[in-house]
Structures are given as structure tokens and as C-alpha cells.
Amino acid sequence: MKAGIIGLGNMGGRMVKRLLEQGVEVGVFDLNKDFVRKFVEIGAKEATSPADLARNYPYVLTVLPNVFIVKETLTSPEGLMEGMNSDSLLIEMTTSIPSVTKELSALLKEKGLKMIDAPVSGGVKKAEEGTLSIMVGGEEADFERAKPLLECLGSNIFHVGEAGAGHTIKALNNMISATTLAATGEAMALGVKLGLDPEKMLNVINASTGRSFSSDFKFPNQVLTRKFEVGFTLDLMVKDLKIAMAMAEEEKVPMFISSASFQLWKHAWSQGGGDQDHTAIVKYIEEMFSVEIKGS
Ligand code: NAD
């Protein structure tokens, strides 16, 4: 198999490595030439532009910060659309705005080009292991065609509906994930204030109904250790929450719980800058409670 990847950051870079390990021929493009060099050294081939990548690889994966950059990468001169042909399949893995994804999908269709949206969940660790969850929107035949490649990257692969459906469920998943992390942070901070030991609290929570990915993974590995480096920034989490809130607004439905969580996330984001790891939200909760949730 041959696949080209645009966007070699925290997620895309690990996907390149994983695909190379699986014997896939990989082409790469990124504005950051240091990243490009790093992957060329381990066997990837450099493309000179998105169009060049699309001319040489039947599967093209975009793993970019947001949908506006995806749109630019598709439509600008020497962009992907200039290089794609009827045998190309664009696999759009960015966490994006579903309505814009639908527009892009329709634009490609007009030109006889094919695309699926295939955002991922599981973070850098699962990207490294090839055990991501991948949620796909688009036509069944395109999903089937992408499946052998997606199976190199993920162990839970779902076709959830038409174009944009993958991006819809991804935003909803992250809204739950963000809200759970914030709620767990508040509970842990209150427990510490009341004199409880954070490790013992997590032992109980993780054997009880309060358990989540946040309590099971993020708190023991990132908060108690004071590492705060999952590899997913505050910028990206706030972007995902904005997408979810906009979807709700579009449908004219209230989001009581998620709105409260969103305000807390925006507070942390405006205070400390978006480059911090998203787990740093807990530091802002700690500040409000005047405690530190630290392991021994
Ligand atoms: P990142 O910021 O680490 O990487 C983005 C990469 O895109 C960078 O290497 C950057 O140089 C490159 N880039 C930016 N503009 C470009 C352009 N015009 N042309 C070519 N390259 C360009 O981001 P990430 O953490 O890898 O996330 C990528 C996407 O995956 C985001 O949409 C994010 O929401 C989603 N995601 C991330 C995680 C995670 O844990 N990091 C998990 C699930 C989904």
C-alpha cells in the first residue's frame, strides 16, 4: 500500500511511523521542514507540495490543526485537488467542523474526486500502538477501500454515516471527554481540600462508577506525576468544544452541562495560552481550590 500524509505533528507524525512499520510506502508533506526531515530519515519520501503528494499516492491523509487549513490545502495552487484523480481517496483525519466537511466533500464530488472524514480518538499513545478509534463518515464503498489502511492505524474502526458524520461524533466524544476531565478535576481538588489522599481517591473512583478515561489514565499518569504532557493542546480541545457548541446552537438545543464545562476550558485557555497540554486545565482548578493534586 502507498499513502501520503499531510501534517506531521503529534498525531500525523506517529501515524507515519506506524504505517512505515506496517510496510506501507509513505509520502510526507508539512510546512515544518524539521518534521519532514525527521520522517525522511526513517524511510518516508518527501513531497514538494500537496499536489505532488496526491499525484504519487492513491490514499492521502490530512492530519491538520483545523478545517480551514484543510480547505486551503485542498484548494490553493499546488493544493491537493490539483494532484488528485478519480483513483485518489482523501482520508480527512483532522478534528473538523462537520458542515464544512460536507461542503468540501460536495466540492470534491463535483470534480469526480472522493473523500471520507475519518477523525481519530486515543491520543498519541494509541497512535503509536496503532490502536486508535477511527470514526468514518462518507460512502460505504470509500470506507471499504480505506479500511485496510485504517486497520494499520486503529483497532476500533466505525462507519457512522454520510460525509461529516465522523466529524460530528468526534466533536461529541471530545465534549464528553473535556467535561469528564473537568468534573474529575473538581472532585479530586475538593477531596484533597477535605484531606483525602489523591492516590487512594483514584483507587476508589477507578473501581467505582465515577471511573473514566480521565480518572483511569490522565490523572495517574499526567496529573499526579505533574507531567501534564499528553500531547494534545488546550488550543485543540477548545477548538473541539467550539465545534460541539456550534452544532448545538445550529440545532437550537440547550447544552447546560457542557456549557459550564466550556466556560471553564475557555478560562484556562485565556489565562495560560493554548500551547499548554489540555491536562493543564487541572492546574486552573487547583488554583481555584488552593490545592495541588500530587502523587507521593
Ligand atoms: P499538531 O499541531 O501537533 O500538528 C499539526 C501539524 O500540521 C504540524 O506539524 C504543522 O506544521 C502542520 N501544518 C499546519 N499547517 C499546515 C499546512 N498548511 N500544510 C502542511 N502542514 C501544516 O496537531 P496534532 O496534535 O497532531 O493534531 C492534528 C489533528 O488531530 C487536530 O485536528 C487534532 O484536533 C486532532 N487530534 C489530535 C489528538 C492528539 O492527541 N494530539 C487526538 C485526536 C485528534
Short mmCIF file of C-alpha atoms and ligand atoms in Angstrom, two decimals:
data_model
loop_
_atom_site.label_atom_id
_atom_site.label_comp_id
_atom_site.label_asym_id
_atom_site.label_seq_id
_atom_site.Cartn_x
_atom_site.Cartn_y
_atom_site.Cartn_z
CA MET A 1 0.00 0.00 0.00
CA LYS A 2 1.04 3.61 -0.62
CA ALA A 3 -0.19 6.57 1.42
CA GLY A 4 0.71 10.25 1.65
CA ILE A 5 0.31 12.21 4.88
CA ILE A 6 0.00 15.98 5.30
CA GLY A 7 0.53 17.22 8.87
CA LEU A 8 3.36 15.54 10.77
CA GLY A 9 2.65 16.85 14.28
CA ASN A 10 1.79 14.92 17.43
CA MET A 11 -0.69 12.64 15.67
CA GLY A 12 0.31 12.67 11.99
CA GLY A 13 3.98 12.03 12.83
CA ARG A 14 3.13 8.95 14.85
CA MET A 15 0.86 7.70 12.08
CA VAL A 16 3.74 7.99 9.59
CA LYS A 17 5.93 5.89 11.86
CA ARG A 18 3.21 3.31 12.39
CA LEU A 19 2.47 3.00 8.64
CA LEU A 20 6.18 2.58 7.86
CA GLU A 21 6.37 -0.17 10.50
CA GLN A 22 3.42 -1.87 8.77
CA GLY A 23 5.26 -1.89 5.43
CA VAL A 24 3.29 0.94 3.84
CA GLU A 25 5.17 3.24 1.42
CA VAL A 26 4.68 6.69 2.94
CA GLY A 27 4.99 10.14 1.38
CA VAL A 28 5.03 13.22 3.62
CA PHE A 29 4.36 16.95 3.45
CA ASP A 30 4.44 19.56 6.23
CA LEU A 31 5.27 23.27 6.39
CA ASN A 32 7.70 22.38 9.20
CA LYS A 33 10.73 21.05 7.31
CA ASP A 34 12.37 19.73 10.51
CA PHE A 35 9.45 17.35 10.88
CA VAL A 36 9.75 16.33 7.22
CA ARG A 37 13.46 15.57 7.62
CA LYS A 38 12.81 13.50 10.73
CA PHE A 39 10.46 11.18 8.83
CA VAL A 40 12.54 11.06 5.65
CA GLU A 41 15.38 9.75 7.83
CA ILE A 42 13.26 6.76 8.84
CA GLY A 43 12.08 5.91 5.32
CA ALA A 44 9.31 8.30 4.27
CA LYS A 45 9.57 10.19 0.95
CA GLU A 46 9.27 13.98 0.84
CA ALA A 47 6.66 15.56 -1.44
CA THR A 48 7.27 19.06 -2.75
CA SER A 49 3.63 20.15 -2.39
CA PRO A 50 0.22 18.70 -1.51
CA ALA A 51 -0.44 18.29 -5.28
CA ASP A 52 2.84 16.38 -5.69
CA LEU A 53 1.83 14.09 -2.82
CA ALA A 54 -1.61 13.46 -4.33
CA ARG A 55 -0.09 12.68 -7.76
CA ASN A 56 2.02 9.90 -6.26
CA TYR A 57 -0.14 8.34 -3.53
CA PRO A 58 -3.65 6.92 -4.02
CA TYR A 59 -4.53 7.46 -0.35
CA VAL A 60 -3.92 10.94 1.04
CA LEU A 61 -4.34 11.51 4.77
CA THR A 62 -4.74 15.02 6.21
CA VAL A 63 -3.96 15.38 9.94
CA LEU A 64 -4.03 19.17 10.31
CA PRO A 65 -4.88 21.63 13.08
CA ASN A 66 -8.29 22.68 11.70
CA VAL A 67 -10.68 22.56 8.77
CA PHE A 68 -9.67 25.97 7.42
CA ILE A 69 -6.14 24.70 6.88
CA VAL A 70 -7.59 21.55 5.30
CA LYS A 71 -9.62 23.70 2.89
CA GLU A 72 -6.55 25.75 1.97
CA THR A 73 -4.50 22.56 1.50
CA LEU A 74 -7.16 21.26 -0.88
CA THR A 75 -7.93 24.34 -2.93
CA SER A 76 -4.80 26.52 -3.06
CA PRO A 77 -2.46 26.47 -6.09
CA GLU A 78 -0.42 23.22 -5.93
CA GLY A 79 -3.04 22.04 -3.43
CA LEU A 80 -4.39 18.50 -3.17
CA MET A 81 -7.17 18.99 -5.72
CA GLU A 82 -4.61 19.75 -8.43
CA GLY A 83 -2.94 16.38 -7.88
CA MET A 84 -5.88 14.09 -7.11
CA ASN A 85 -7.54 11.95 -9.78
CA SER A 86 -10.52 9.58 -9.87
CA ASP A 87 -8.43 6.83 -8.20
CA SER A 88 -7.41 9.06 -5.27
CA LEU A 89 -9.08 8.85 -1.89
CA LEU A 90 -8.73 11.68 0.60
CA ILE A 91 -8.94 10.45 4.20
CA GLU A 92 -9.54 13.58 6.28
CA MET A 93 -8.45 12.84 9.87
CA THR A 94 -8.40 16.37 11.28
CA THR A 95 -10.96 17.09 14.01
CA SER A 96 -13.17 19.42 11.97
CA ILE A 97 -16.45 21.27 11.59
CA PRO A 98 -18.94 18.79 10.07
CA SER A 99 -20.80 21.38 7.95
CA VAL A 100 -17.54 22.49 6.30
CA THR A 101 -16.56 18.84 5.77
CA LYS A 102 -19.87 18.31 3.93
CA GLU A 103 -19.10 21.32 1.71
CA LEU A 104 -15.60 20.03 0.94
CA SER A 105 -16.93 16.57 0.20
CA ALA A 106 -19.52 18.04 -2.22
CA LEU A 107 -16.85 20.21 -3.87
CA LEU A 108 -14.67 17.15 -4.49
CA LYS A 109 -17.61 15.11 -5.73
CA GLU A 110 -18.37 17.79 -8.37
CA LYS A 111 -14.87 17.19 -9.73
CA GLY A 112 -15.21 13.39 -9.60
CA LEU A 113 -12.93 13.15 -6.54
CA LYS A 114 -13.52 11.11 -3.39
CA MET A 115 -13.19 11.83 0.30
CA ILE A 116 -14.12 10.34 3.66
CA ASP A 117 -13.86 12.04 7.05
CA ALA A 118 -12.02 9.78 9.50
CA PRO A 119 -11.13 11.60 12.72
CA VAL A 120 -9.47 9.63 15.48
CA SER A 121 -9.51 9.24 19.24
CA GLY A 122 -6.97 7.76 21.62
CA GLY A 123 -4.17 10.32 21.56
CA VAL A 124 -0.51 9.91 20.79
CA LYS A 125 -0.14 6.66 22.76
CA LYS A 126 -2.76 4.82 20.72
CA ALA A 127 -1.47 6.42 17.51
CA GLU A 128 1.94 4.91 18.33
CA GLU A 129 0.46 1.48 19.05
CA GLY A 130 -1.91 1.55 16.05
CA THR A 131 -4.90 1.12 18.35
CA LEU A 132 -6.81 4.35 17.64
CA SER A 133 -10.58 4.58 17.39
CA ILE A 134 -11.43 5.84 13.92
CA MET A 135 -14.91 7.17 13.12
CA VAL A 136 -15.72 7.43 9.44
CA GLY A 137 -18.25 9.48 7.51
CA GLY A 138 -18.76 9.03 3.77
CA GLU A 139 -19.82 6.48 1.20
CA GLU A 140 -19.71 2.78 2.10
CA ALA A 141 -17.53 1.88 -0.92
CA ASP A 142 -14.94 4.51 0.03
CA PHE A 143 -14.99 3.29 3.63
CA GLU A 144 -14.34 -0.29 2.45
CA ARG A 145 -11.50 0.93 0.26
CA ALA A 146 -9.89 2.83 3.13
CA LYS A 147 -10.33 0.02 5.66
CA PRO A 148 -7.07 -1.94 5.02
CA LEU A 149 -5.10 1.27 5.55
CA LEU A 150 -7.14 2.38 8.56
CA GLU A 151 -6.58 -1.06 10.12
CA CYS A 152 -2.86 -0.24 10.24
CA LEU A 153 -3.68 2.77 12.43
CA GLY A 154 -6.63 1.74 14.54
CA SER A 155 -8.23 -1.24 16.23
CA ASN A 156 -11.74 0.19 16.51
CA ILE A 157 -12.97 1.41 13.15
CA PHE A 158 -16.55 2.55 12.69
CA HIS A 159 -18.53 3.71 9.66
CA VAL A 160 -21.05 6.07 11.25
CA GLY A 161 -22.85 7.66 8.29
CA GLU A 162 -22.65 10.12 5.42
CA ALA A 163 -19.99 12.79 4.86
CA GLY A 164 -19.46 14.78 8.07
CA ALA A 165 -20.80 12.05 10.37
CA GLY A 166 -17.31 11.11 11.56
CA HIS A 167 -16.55 14.71 12.43
CA THR A 168 -19.89 15.03 14.22
CA ILE A 169 -19.32 12.10 16.58
CA LYS A 170 -15.71 13.15 17.14
CA ALA A 171 -16.77 16.60 18.43
CA LEU A 172 -19.40 14.99 20.66
CA ASN A 173 -16.89 12.48 22.04
CA ASN A 174 -14.45 15.25 22.92
CA MET A 175 -17.16 17.30 24.57
CA ILE A 176 -17.78 14.33 26.90
CA SER A 177 -14.05 13.83 27.40
CA ALA A 178 -13.45 17.52 28.25
CA THR A 179 -16.40 17.66 30.63
CA THR A 180 -15.36 14.45 32.38
CA LEU A 181 -11.80 15.71 32.86
CA ALA A 182 -13.08 18.98 34.33
CA ALA A 183 -15.61 17.25 36.61
CA THR A 184 -12.99 14.75 37.81
CA GLY A 185 -10.62 17.65 38.44
CA GLU A 186 -13.18 19.41 40.63
CA ALA A 187 -13.95 16.23 42.60
CA MET A 188 -10.25 15.45 43.10
CA ALA A 189 -9.46 19.03 44.18
CA LEU A 190 -12.34 19.02 46.67
CA GLY A 191 -11.22 15.62 48.02
CA VAL A 192 -7.68 16.93 48.57
CA LYS A 193 -9.07 20.02 50.30
CA LEU A 194 -11.05 17.70 52.58
CA GLY A 195 -7.85 15.86 53.50
CA LEU A 196 -8.06 12.79 51.23
CA ASP A 197 -5.03 11.23 49.56
CA PRO A 198 -5.27 11.61 45.73
CA GLU A 199 -3.88 8.14 45.00
CA LYS A 200 -6.36 6.49 47.35
CA MET A 201 -9.18 8.56 45.84
CA LEU A 202 -8.28 7.36 42.34
CA ASN A 203 -8.14 3.74 43.53
CA VAL A 204 -11.72 4.08 44.75
CA ILE A 205 -13.02 6.05 41.75
CA ASN A 206 -11.43 3.64 39.27
CA ALA A 207 -13.16 0.71 40.97
CA SER A 208 -16.45 2.59 41.15
CA THR A 209 -19.00 4.40 38.99
CA GLY A 210 -17.03 7.67 38.73
CA ARG A 211 -14.40 5.95 36.59
CA SER A 212 -13.50 7.41 33.17
CA PHE A 213 -10.50 7.66 30.83
CA SER A 214 -9.60 10.82 32.77
CA SER A 215 -9.54 9.08 36.16
CA ASP A 216 -8.02 5.90 34.80
CA PHE A 217 -5.30 7.34 32.57
CA LYS A 218 -4.91 11.13 32.68
CA PHE A 219 -4.94 11.61 36.47
CA PRO A 220 -2.48 8.84 37.45
CA ASN A 221 -0.10 9.43 34.52
CA GLN A 222 -0.25 13.16 33.96
CA VAL A 223 -1.66 14.97 36.99
CA LEU A 224 -0.31 13.04 39.98
CA THR A 225 3.11 12.90 38.29
CA ARG A 226 2.83 16.66 37.45
CA LYS A 227 3.86 15.86 33.84
CA PHE A 228 0.89 17.46 32.03
CA GLU A 229 2.09 16.27 28.62
CA VAL A 230 -0.44 14.01 26.93
CA GLY A 231 0.38 15.63 23.57
CA PHE A 232 -2.99 17.28 22.92
CA THR A 233 -3.07 21.04 23.41
CA LEU A 234 -5.58 23.33 25.08
CA ASP A 235 -5.96 25.08 21.70
CA LEU A 236 -7.18 21.85 20.12
CA MET A 237 -9.56 20.96 22.97
CA VAL A 238 -11.12 24.43 22.95
CA LYS A 239 -11.47 24.15 19.16
CA ASP A 240 -13.36 20.85 19.58
CA LEU A 241 -15.66 22.31 22.24
CA LYS A 242 -16.43 25.29 19.99
CA ILE A 243 -17.40 22.86 17.22
CA ALA A 244 -19.72 20.92 19.54
CA MET A 245 -21.32 24.09 20.95
CA ALA A 246 -21.86 25.48 17.44
CA MET A 247 -23.56 22.23 16.40
CA ALA A 248 -25.95 22.57 19.36
CA GLU A 249 -26.62 26.22 18.55
CA GLU A 250 -27.38 25.32 14.96
CA GLU A 251 -29.94 22.77 16.21
CA LYS A 252 -31.32 25.27 18.78
CA VAL A 253 -30.85 22.89 21.71
CA PRO A 254 -29.51 23.77 25.18
CA MET A 255 -26.28 22.24 26.49
CA PHE A 256 -26.43 23.03 30.22
CA ILE A 257 -23.63 20.79 31.50
CA SER A 258 -21.31 21.17 28.51
CA SER A 259 -21.73 24.97 28.52
CA ALA A 260 -20.48 25.16 32.11
CA SER A 261 -17.51 22.97 31.24
CA PHE A 262 -16.84 25.08 28.13
CA GLN A 263 -16.59 28.25 30.26
CA LEU A 264 -14.01 26.61 32.50
CA TRP A 265 -11.98 25.47 29.48
CA LYS A 266 -12.12 28.96 27.96
CA HIS A 267 -10.96 30.42 31.29
CA ALA A 268 -7.89 28.13 31.38
CA TRP A 269 -7.20 28.83 27.72
CA SER A 270 -7.36 32.61 28.11
CA GLN A 271 -5.17 32.54 31.23
CA GLY A 272 -2.30 30.33 30.18
CA GLY A 273 -2.15 30.15 26.41
CA GLY A 274 -3.27 27.44 24.02
CA ASP A 275 0.09 25.72 23.61
CA GLN A 276 -0.12 24.08 27.03
CA ASP A 277 -1.23 20.48 27.23
CA HIS A 278 -5.00 20.21 27.72
CA THR A 279 -4.50 18.37 31.03
CA ALA A 280 -3.27 21.75 32.41
CA ILE A 281 -6.98 22.53 32.92
CA VAL A 282 -6.49 20.76 36.26
CA LYS A 283 -3.91 23.38 37.31
CA TYR A 284 -6.55 26.11 36.98
CA ILE A 285 -8.99 24.10 39.06
CA GLU A 286 -6.24 23.56 41.66
CA GLU A 287 -5.63 27.31 41.72
CA MET A 288 -9.31 27.99 42.48
CA PHE A 289 -9.32 25.40 45.27
CA SER A 290 -5.83 26.38 46.57
CA VAL A 291 -4.66 22.73 46.49
CA GLU A 292 -2.27 20.55 44.50
CA ILE A 293 -3.32 17.07 43.32
CA LYS A 294 0.03 15.35 43.61
CA GLY A 295 1.21 11.76 43.96
CA SER A 296 3.61 10.64 46.67
P1 NAD B 1 -0.06 19.40 15.80
O1 NAD B 1 -0.24 20.86 15.95
O2 NAD B 1 0.90 18.67 16.68
O3 NAD B 1 0.32 19.06 14.26
C1 NAD B 1 -0.20 19.74 13.17
C2 NAD B 1 0.81 19.68 12.04
O4 NAD B 1 0.27 20.29 10.88
C3 NAD B 1 2.14 20.42 12.35
O5 NAD B 1 3.23 19.59 12.07
C4 NAD B 1 2.10 21.63 11.41
O6 NAD B 1 3.37 22.06 10.99
C5 NAD B 1 1.28 21.06 10.26
N1 NAD B 1 0.68 22.08 9.41
C6 NAD B 1 -0.01 23.18 9.80
N2 NAD B 1 -0.44 23.86 8.72
C7 NAD B 1 -0.03 23.18 7.64
C8 NAD B 1 -0.18 23.36 6.24
N3 NAD B 1 -0.86 24.39 5.74
N4 NAD B 1 0.39 22.46 5.41
C9 NAD B 1 1.08 21.40 5.90
N5 NAD B 1 1.26 21.17 7.21
C10 NAD B 1 0.69 22.04 8.08
O7 NAD B 1 -1.53 18.78 15.95
P2 NAD B 1 -1.93 17.28 16.39
O8 NAD B 1 -1.98 17.20 17.86
O9 NAD B 1 -1.12 16.33 15.59
O10 NAD B 1 -3.44 17.25 15.87
C11 NAD B 1 -3.77 17.13 14.49
C12 NAD B 1 -5.27 16.93 14.36
O11 NAD B 1 -5.63 15.72 15.05
C13 NAD B 1 -6.08 18.06 15.01
O12 NAD B 1 -7.19 18.34 14.22
C14 NAD B 1 -6.48 17.48 16.36
O13 NAD B 1 -7.65 18.07 16.85
C15 NAD B 1 -6.63 16.01 16.02
N6 NAD B 1 -6.41 15.09 17.16
C16 NAD B 1 -5.32 15.23 17.97
C17 NAD B 1 -5.12 14.33 19.02
C18 NAD B 1 -3.94 14.43 19.95
O14 NAD B 1 -3.90 13.70 20.96
N7 NAD B 1 -2.95 15.26 19.68
C19 NAD B 1 -6.04 13.30 19.23
C20 NAD B 1 -7.12 13.17 18.37
C21 NAD B 1 -7.30 14.07 17.33
#
